[in-house]
Amino acid sequence: MRLLQICALTLFAFDATVWGASEEKKAKPIKPCTVLSPTSGSFFDLTPISLYPPKAGKKLKKDDRTESWHAKGYDYPANFTLNVCAPVMEGLKDVIGVEKSLWRNVSAFYKMDGKTYSIGQQSSSPIFRGRKLVLNYTDGSPCPAPRLSHSLSTLDKDTKRKLKDDDDDDNISKDVRRKSTVISFLCDRDPLAPKAVVSFVGSPDDCAYFFEVRSQAACAGVNDAQQTLGPGGVFGVIVLIAVLVYLVGGCVYQRTVMHQRGWRQLPNYSMWAGIASFIKDMFVILFSSCLRFMPKRRRYSRVSNGNARGRAGRTDDENRLIDQLDEEWDE
C-alpha cells in the first residue's frame, strides 16, 4: 500500500510542477521590439533590423552597418534617417525644440536648411492596428502652425511668415503639437532582398510622417523565449512520463489483479530483482579484484646473515671429508 501511495504522489507532484511551469511561462512578458498578433497569435521580432553602434575594438562583419536606415524624401525637401526600436546611430546636436538630455533618444530625424528636426523619440513597443504591424515615434520637434486657409490669403507675407515659422522657437509651450512618425512593416521573404528597405510615404501636414519598411524581420516567426525546452528536454519529458505511467500502472495491476504486496507490487519484479542481484555481484567482484592490488601488511620474519650461511657450508664440507676418509679406511 505504501509503495502505491509513493507512485501516486510522484505522479501528482510531476503534474503540479508541469502546470506551475506552464502558468509561469504564460505570465512571462515578451522582449522589447517584439509583439504577438492578437488575431493569429503569430510572433513578430523586429530586433534583427534594430541597429546599434559597434562595440569598441570589435571587428565588423560583412553585414554590420555603421549608420542608421535612410529614406529619400522625393517631393519632400529633405531626406530622412531613422532606426527601429532604438535611437539613431548618428550623434545629434542642436535638435530643434528638444531638450539636450533627449537628443540621444531620437529615433528619426531630418535636416533642412542646416537645422536638425526630430520626428520622434525612441520606442520599442510595436503594435498591431488590425492586420498592420506599426511602430510609433512621438515627442519630436514642435510642429509648424496649421496651413493657412483661403480666408487668410489676404494677409501680408510677414504675418504668414510669423505664423508658420514656429519650428525655431525653443521656448514653446508643453501643449504644442510635436512631430511624430508612424512606421508600417511589411513582410518580404525574398532571400536576395536587403535586410530592410525604408520608404517615405508622405507627410500631409509636416507634423506626422509615414514610412514603410519591407523586411524579412516583419514576417511571422517562432518565439524562442517561450521555448524553454529544447529537443533533448522534450524527449526527456516524454521518457519521464512513460516511466511514471509504467510504474503507476504496473503497481495498480500487480496489486489489484495479481494481489501482490510489498516490493512485489513493482511491475516485472523478478526482472528488476535479477538486475539488482547482477549489479551487486559485479560490485563484489570488482571490489575483490581491487583488494588484490592493494599492498599487503608486512610481517616480522627471521633475519639471517652471511655467518649462518658460512657455517652451514663448512658443515657440509666436513661431512664430505669424513665420508671420504671412511671409504679410504674400508679399502
GROMACS .gro file of C-alpha atoms in nm:
model
  331
    1MET     CA    1   0.000   0.000   0.000
    2ARG     CA    2   0.279   0.238   0.086
    3LEU     CA    3   0.451   0.171  -0.246
    4LEU     CA    4   0.129   0.251  -0.433
    5GLN     CA    5   0.093   0.578  -0.244
    6ILE     CA    6   0.451   0.674  -0.330
    7CYS     CA    7   0.387   0.614  -0.701
    8ALA     CA    8   0.066   0.819  -0.693
    9LEU     CA    9   0.231   1.108  -0.507
   10THR     CA   10   0.519   1.111  -0.757
   11LEU     CA   11   0.278   1.140  -1.050
   12PHE     CA   12   0.080   1.416  -0.874
   13ALA     CA   13   0.398   1.615  -0.796
   14PHE     CA   14   0.512   1.588  -1.158
   15ASP     CA   15   0.175   1.715  -1.287
   16ALA     CA   16   0.181   2.006  -1.042
   17THR     CA   17   0.534   2.101  -1.149
   18VAL     CA   18   0.444   2.097  -1.518
   19TRP     CA   19   0.128   2.300  -1.455
   20GLY     CA   20   0.317   2.558  -1.248
   21ALA     CA   21   0.586   2.591  -1.513
   22SER     CA   22   0.324   2.646  -1.783
   23GLU     CA   23   0.149   2.915  -1.576
   24GLU     CA   24   0.480   3.090  -1.511
   25LYS     CA   25   0.562   3.080  -1.880
   26LYS     CA   26   0.226   3.237  -1.969
   27ALA     CA   27   0.285   3.524  -1.729
   28LYS     CA   28   0.634   3.595  -1.861
   29PRO     CA   29   0.642   3.924  -2.058
   30ILE     CA   30   0.776   3.931  -2.411
   31LYS     CA   31   1.102   4.101  -2.507
   32PRO     CA   32   1.123   4.462  -2.631
   33CYS     CA   33   1.074   4.519  -3.004
   34THR     CA   34   0.862   4.202  -3.027
   35VAL     CA   35   0.487   4.156  -3.043
   36LEU     CA   36   0.223   3.884  -3.068
   37SER     CA   37  -0.056   3.920  -3.321
   38PRO     CA   38  -0.391   3.947  -3.136
   39THR     CA   39  -0.575   3.778  -3.424
   40SER     CA   40  -0.347   3.493  -3.531
   41GLY     CA   41  -0.119   3.466  -3.227
   42SER     CA   42   0.189   3.483  -3.452
   43PHE     CA   43   0.514   3.614  -3.309
   44PHE     CA   44   0.699   3.907  -3.468
   45ASP     CA   45   1.054   4.011  -3.380
   46LEU     CA   46   1.198   4.336  -3.521
   47THR     CA   47   1.531   4.319  -3.337
   48PRO     CA   48   1.723   4.195  -3.647
   49ILE     CA   49   1.673   4.538  -3.810
   50SER     CA   50   1.735   4.734  -3.490
   51LEU     CA   51   2.079   4.892  -3.529
   52TYR     CA   52   2.333   4.969  -3.258
   53PRO     CA   53   2.681   5.126  -3.275
   54PRO     CA   54   2.962   4.868  -3.297
   55LYS     CA   55   3.149   4.797  -2.978
   56ALA     CA   56   3.497   4.940  -2.941
   57GLY     CA   57   3.766   4.700  -3.065
   58LYS     CA   58   3.514   4.459  -3.216
   59LYS     CA   59   3.574   4.357  -3.575
   60LEU     CA   60   3.287   4.448  -3.804
   61LYS     CA   61   3.114   4.174  -4.000
   62LYS     CA   62   3.016   4.198  -4.363
   63ASP     CA   63   2.651   4.282  -4.290
   64ASP     CA   64   2.716   4.520  -3.998
   65ARG     CA   65   2.606   4.880  -4.053
   66THR     CA   66   2.776   5.190  -3.920
   67GLU     CA   67   2.481   5.424  -3.985
   68SER     CA   68   2.105   5.418  -3.947
   69TRP     CA   69   1.845   5.346  -4.214
   70HIS     CA   70   1.786   5.617  -4.474
   71ALA     CA   71   1.481   5.713  -4.680
   72LYS     CA   72   1.458   5.960  -4.967
   73GLY     CA   73   1.206   6.239  -4.936
   74TYR     CA   74   1.143   6.263  -5.312
   75ASP     CA   75   0.892   6.553  -5.331
   76TYR     CA   76   0.961   6.643  -4.967
   77PRO     CA   77   1.252   6.891  -4.939
   78ALA     CA   78   1.458   6.665  -4.709
   79ASN     CA   79   1.580   6.309  -4.666
   80PHE     CA   80   1.514   6.108  -4.352
   81THR     CA   81   1.723   5.898  -4.115
   82LEU     CA   82   1.563   5.655  -3.872
   83ASN     CA   83   1.619   5.343  -3.667
   84VAL     CA   84   1.388   5.065  -3.549
   85CYS     CA   85   1.323   5.033  -3.175
   86ALA     CA   86   1.646   5.217  -3.097
   87PRO     CA   87   1.795   5.567  -3.120
   88VAL     CA   88   1.974   5.663  -3.440
   89MET     CA   89   2.341   5.574  -3.455
   90GLU     CA   90   2.439   5.924  -3.565
   91GLY     CA   91   2.531   6.166  -3.288
   92LEU     CA   92   2.287   6.458  -3.297
   93LYS     CA   93   2.337   6.813  -3.176
   94ASP     CA   94   2.116   7.121  -3.160
   95VAL     CA   95   1.790   6.938  -3.226
   96ILE     CA   96   1.517   7.197  -3.269
   97GLY     CA   97   1.267   7.209  -2.982
   98VAL     CA   98   1.408   6.907  -2.797
   99GLU     CA   99   1.587   6.916  -2.464
  100LYS     CA  100   1.957   6.837  -2.473
  101SER     CA  101   1.914   6.534  -2.247
  102LEU     CA  102   1.677   6.380  -2.505
  103TRP     CA  103   1.898   6.424  -2.812
  104ARG     CA  104   2.046   6.076  -2.766
  105ASN     CA  105   1.696   5.921  -2.768
  106VAL     CA  106   1.590   6.050  -3.110
  107SER     CA  107   1.493   5.759  -3.337
  108ALA     CA  108   1.405   5.955  -3.653
  109PHE     CA  109   1.511   6.294  -3.785
  110TYR     CA  110   1.575   6.503  -4.094
  111LYS     CA  111   1.788   6.806  -4.171
  112MET     CA  112   1.669   7.114  -4.354
  113ASP     CA  113   1.846   7.446  -4.406
  114GLY     CA  114   2.127   7.335  -4.176
  115LYS     CA  115   1.890   7.258  -3.888
  116THR     CA  116   1.809   6.920  -3.733
  117TYR     CA  117   1.445   6.830  -3.671
  118SER     CA  118   1.339   6.530  -3.464
  119ILE     CA  119   1.033   6.340  -3.581
  120GLY     CA  120   1.008   6.105  -3.285
  121GLN     CA  121   1.170   5.969  -2.971
  122GLN     CA  122   1.277   5.608  -2.929
  123SER     CA  123   1.008   5.344  -2.871
  124SER     CA  124   1.045   4.964  -2.856
  125SER     CA  125   0.676   4.870  -2.846
  126PRO     CA  126   0.539   4.775  -3.188
  127ILE     CA  127   0.163   4.727  -3.204
  128PHE     CA  128  -0.100   4.590  -3.440
  129ARG     CA  129  -0.369   4.805  -3.597
  130GLY     CA  130  -0.592   4.544  -3.746
  131ARG     CA  131  -0.355   4.329  -3.950
  132LYS     CA  132  -0.094   4.603  -3.989
  133LEU     CA  133   0.223   4.592  -3.779
  134VAL     CA  134   0.322   4.950  -3.693
  135LEU     CA  135   0.567   5.134  -3.470
  136ASN     CA  136   0.501   5.487  -3.340
  137TYR     CA  137   0.755   5.756  -3.252
  138THR     CA  138   0.627   6.067  -3.073
  139ASP     CA  139   0.754   6.381  -2.895
  140GLY     CA  140   0.965   6.515  -3.180
  141SER     CA  141   1.033   6.877  -3.264
  142PRO     CA  142   0.740   7.123  -3.246
  143CYS     CA  143   0.508   7.114  -3.545
  144PRO     CA  144   0.465   7.421  -3.763
  145ALA     CA  145   0.143   7.617  -3.746
  146PRO     CA  146  -0.151   7.473  -3.941
  147ARG     CA  147  -0.165   7.571  -4.303
  148LEU     CA  148  -0.345   7.895  -4.365
  149SER     CA  149  -0.693   7.869  -4.507
  150HIS     CA  150  -0.808   8.062  -4.813
  151SER     CA  151  -0.973   8.319  -4.587
  152LEU     CA  152  -0.629   8.423  -4.465
  153SER     CA  153  -0.479   8.450  -4.807
  154THR     CA  154  -0.509   8.826  -4.795
  155LEU     CA  155  -0.257   8.854  -4.511
  156ASP     CA  156   0.076   9.006  -4.594
  157LYS     CA  157   0.387   8.790  -4.625
  158ASP     CA  158   0.536   8.899  -4.291
  159THR     CA  159   0.227   8.786  -4.099
  160LYS     CA  160   0.221   8.449  -4.275
  161ARG     CA  161   0.590   8.401  -4.205
  162LYS     CA  162   0.538   8.467  -3.833
  163LEU     CA  163   0.251   8.218  -3.818
  164LYS     CA  164   0.443   7.946  -3.999
  165ASP     CA  165   0.788   7.991  -3.851
  166ASP     CA  166   0.747   7.832  -3.508
  167ASP     CA  167   0.999   7.547  -3.552
  168ASP     CA  168   1.285   7.759  -3.422
  169ASP     CA  169   1.110   7.857  -3.102
  170ASP     CA  170   1.286   7.666  -2.822
  171ASN     CA  171   1.059   7.814  -2.554
  172ILE     CA  172   0.748   7.652  -2.696
  173SER     CA  173   0.473   7.555  -2.451
  174LYS     CA  174   0.424   7.195  -2.347
  175ASP     CA  175   0.079   7.162  -2.506
  176VAL     CA  176   0.207   7.237  -2.855
  177ARG     CA  177   0.179   6.966  -3.118
  178ARG     CA  178   0.500   6.779  -3.183
  179LYS     CA  179   0.624   6.584  -3.481
  180SER     CA  180   0.558   6.210  -3.482
  181THR     CA  181   0.633   5.910  -3.701
  182VAL     CA  182   0.433   5.604  -3.797
  183ILE     CA  183   0.628   5.311  -3.946
  184SER     CA  184   0.437   5.030  -4.117
  185PHE     CA  185   0.617   4.696  -4.157
  186LEU     CA  186   0.561   4.460  -4.448
  187CYS     CA  187   0.689   4.104  -4.478
  188ASP     CA  188   0.940   4.045  -4.758
  189ARG     CA  189   1.059   3.684  -4.791
  190ASP     CA  190   1.284   3.745  -5.090
  191PRO     CA  191   1.624   3.594  -4.989
  192LEU     CA  192   1.809   3.831  -5.222
  193ALA     CA  193   1.641   4.145  -5.087
  194PRO     CA  194   1.828   4.377  -4.848
  195LYS     CA  195   1.787   4.337  -4.476
  196ALA     CA  196   1.542   4.626  -4.471
  197VAL     CA  197   1.414   4.876  -4.728
  198VAL     CA  198   1.275   5.201  -4.583
  199SER     CA  199   1.043   5.415  -4.796
  200PHE     CA  200   0.892   5.753  -4.715
  201VAL     CA  201   0.516   5.751  -4.778
  202GLY     CA  202   0.423   6.110  -4.702
  203SER     CA  203   0.354   6.388  -4.454
  204PRO     CA  204   0.027   6.574  -4.506
  205ASP     CA  205   0.087   6.850  -4.252
  206ASP     CA  206   0.463   6.849  -4.183
  207CYS     CA  207   0.380   6.709  -3.839
  208ALA     CA  208   0.303   6.340  -3.891
  209TYR     CA  209   0.539   6.132  -4.108
  210PHE     CA  210   0.456   5.794  -4.255
  211PHE     CA  211   0.712   5.532  -4.356
  212GLU     CA  212   0.702   5.179  -4.490
  213VAL     CA  213   0.966   4.916  -4.409
  214ARG     CA  214   0.993   4.594  -4.609
  215SER     CA  215   1.197   4.327  -4.434
  216GLN     CA  216   1.209   3.957  -4.360
  217ALA     CA  217   1.210   4.052  -3.991
  218ALA     CA  218   0.847   4.164  -4.035
  219CYS     CA  219   0.742   3.807  -4.116
  220ALA     CA  220   0.581   3.586  -3.854
  221GLY     CA  221   0.823   3.361  -3.667
  222VAL     CA  222   0.861   3.145  -3.358
  223ASN     CA  223   0.903   3.286  -3.010
  224ASP     CA  224   1.237   3.141  -2.898
  225ALA     CA  225   1.199   3.286  -2.548
  226GLN     CA  226   0.894   3.070  -2.479
  227GLN     CA  227   1.070   2.754  -2.593
  228THR     CA  228   1.230   2.675  -2.259
  229LEU     CA  229   1.282   2.309  -2.357
  230GLY     CA  230   1.498   2.201  -2.647
  231PRO     CA  231   1.461   1.875  -2.840
  232GLY     CA  232   1.653   1.685  -2.574
  233GLY     CA  233   1.435   1.830  -2.298
  234VAL     CA  234   1.114   1.737  -2.479
  235PHE     CA  235   1.242   1.381  -2.528
  236GLY     CA  236   1.335   1.363  -2.160
  237VAL     CA  237   0.987   1.475  -2.053
  238ILE     CA  238   0.829   1.211  -2.277
  239VAL     CA  239   1.053   0.940  -2.131
  240LEU     CA  240   0.977   1.056  -1.775
  241ILE     CA  241   0.603   1.045  -1.839
  242ALA     CA  242   0.634   0.696  -1.989
  243VAL     CA  243   0.830   0.573  -1.685
  244LEU     CA  244   0.573   0.719  -1.445
  245VAL     CA  245   0.285   0.560  -1.636
  246TYR     CA  246   0.474   0.227  -1.636
  247LEU     CA  247   0.536   0.240  -1.260
  248VAL     CA  248   0.190   0.358  -1.154
  249GLY     CA  249   0.003   0.132  -1.397
  250GLY     CA  250   0.220  -0.166  -1.305
  251CYS     CA  251   0.171  -0.107  -0.933
  252VAL     CA  252  -0.207  -0.088  -0.973
  253TYR     CA  253  -0.216  -0.403  -1.188
  254GLN     CA  254   0.008  -0.608  -0.958
  255ARG     CA  255  -0.191  -0.506  -0.650
  256THR     CA  256  -0.546  -0.535  -0.780
  257VAL     CA  257  -0.519  -0.819  -1.033
  258MET     CA  258  -0.221  -1.026  -0.913
  259HIS     CA  259  -0.283  -0.948  -0.542
  260GLN     CA  260   0.085  -0.882  -0.477
  261ARG     CA  261   0.213  -0.698  -0.172
  262GLY     CA  262   0.533  -0.523  -0.072
  263TRP     CA  263   0.806  -0.482  -0.332
  264ARG     CA  264   0.642  -0.749  -0.546
  265GLN     CA  265   0.388  -0.484  -0.648
  266LEU     CA  266   0.652  -0.339  -0.880
  267PRO     CA  267   0.597  -0.438  -1.245
  268ASN     CA  268   0.836  -0.713  -1.360
  269TYR     CA  269   0.968  -0.757  -1.008
  270SER     CA  270   1.164  -1.074  -1.095
  271MET     CA  271   1.348  -0.899  -1.377
  272TRP     CA  272   1.440  -0.597  -1.166
  273ALA     CA  273   1.545  -0.821  -0.876
  274GLY     CA  274   1.772  -1.017  -1.112
  275ILE     CA  275   1.925  -0.695  -1.244
  276ALA     CA  276   1.985  -0.572  -0.889
  277SER     CA  277   2.145  -0.905  -0.794
  278PHE     CA  278   2.369  -0.894  -1.101
  279ILE     CA  279   2.483  -0.539  -1.018
  280LYS     CA  280   2.552  -0.648  -0.659
  281ASP     CA  281   2.762  -0.945  -0.774
  282MET     CA  282   2.958  -0.730  -1.017
  283PHE     CA  283   3.028  -0.481  -0.740
  284VAL     CA  284   3.157  -0.757  -0.511
  285ILE     CA  285   3.379  -0.897  -0.789
  286LEU     CA  286   3.524  -0.558  -0.873
  287PHE     CA  287   3.580  -0.476  -0.507
  288SER     CA  288   3.759  -0.807  -0.450
  289SER     CA  289   3.975  -0.751  -0.758
  290CYS     CA  290   4.076  -0.410  -0.632
  291LEU     CA  291   4.176  -0.555  -0.295
  292ARG     CA  292   4.429  -0.783  -0.465
  293PHE     CA  293   4.622  -0.487  -0.596
  294MET     CA  294   4.638  -0.319  -0.259
  295PRO     CA  295   4.975  -0.356  -0.074
  296LYS     CA  296   4.970  -0.625   0.196
  297ARG     CA  297   5.071  -0.560   0.554
  298ARG     CA  298   5.435  -0.651   0.629
  299ARG     CA  299   5.503  -0.924   0.887
  300TYR     CA  300   5.807  -0.992   1.104
  301SER     CA  301   6.046  -1.254   0.954
  302ARG     CA  302   6.363  -1.419   1.077
  303VAL     CA  303   6.669  -1.231   0.965
  304SER     CA  304   6.962  -1.446   0.851
  305ASN     CA  305   7.309  -1.314   0.783
  306GLY     CA  306   7.611  -1.435   0.596
  307ASN     CA  307   7.771  -1.604   0.902
  308ALA     CA  308   7.497  -1.867   0.933
  309ARG     CA  309   7.524  -1.944   0.565
  310GLY     CA  310   7.901  -1.983   0.605
  311ARG     CA  311   7.862  -2.223   0.897
  312ALA     CA  312   7.622  -2.440   0.701
  313GLY     CA  313   7.872  -2.457   0.415
  314ARG     CA  314   8.158  -2.565   0.642
  315THR     CA  315   7.945  -2.840   0.799
  316ASP     CA  316   7.876  -2.987   0.456
  317ASP     CA  317   8.247  -2.987   0.374
  318GLU     CA  318   8.330  -3.166   0.698
  319ASN     CA  319   8.068  -3.434   0.631
  320ARG     CA  320   8.203  -3.498   0.282
  321LEU     CA  321   8.560  -3.523   0.421
  322ILE     CA  322   8.452  -3.776   0.686
  323ASP     CA  323   8.274  -3.988   0.424
  324GLN     CA  324   8.582  -3.983   0.203
  325LEU     CA  325   8.807  -4.094   0.494
  326ASP     CA  326   8.566  -4.376   0.579
  327GLU     CA  327   8.581  -4.505   0.223
  328GLU     CA  328   8.963  -4.499   0.221
  329TRP     CA  329   8.973  -4.680   0.557
  330ASP     CA  330   8.747  -4.955   0.426
  331GLU     CA  331   8.975  -5.010   0.131
   0.00000   0.00000   0.00000
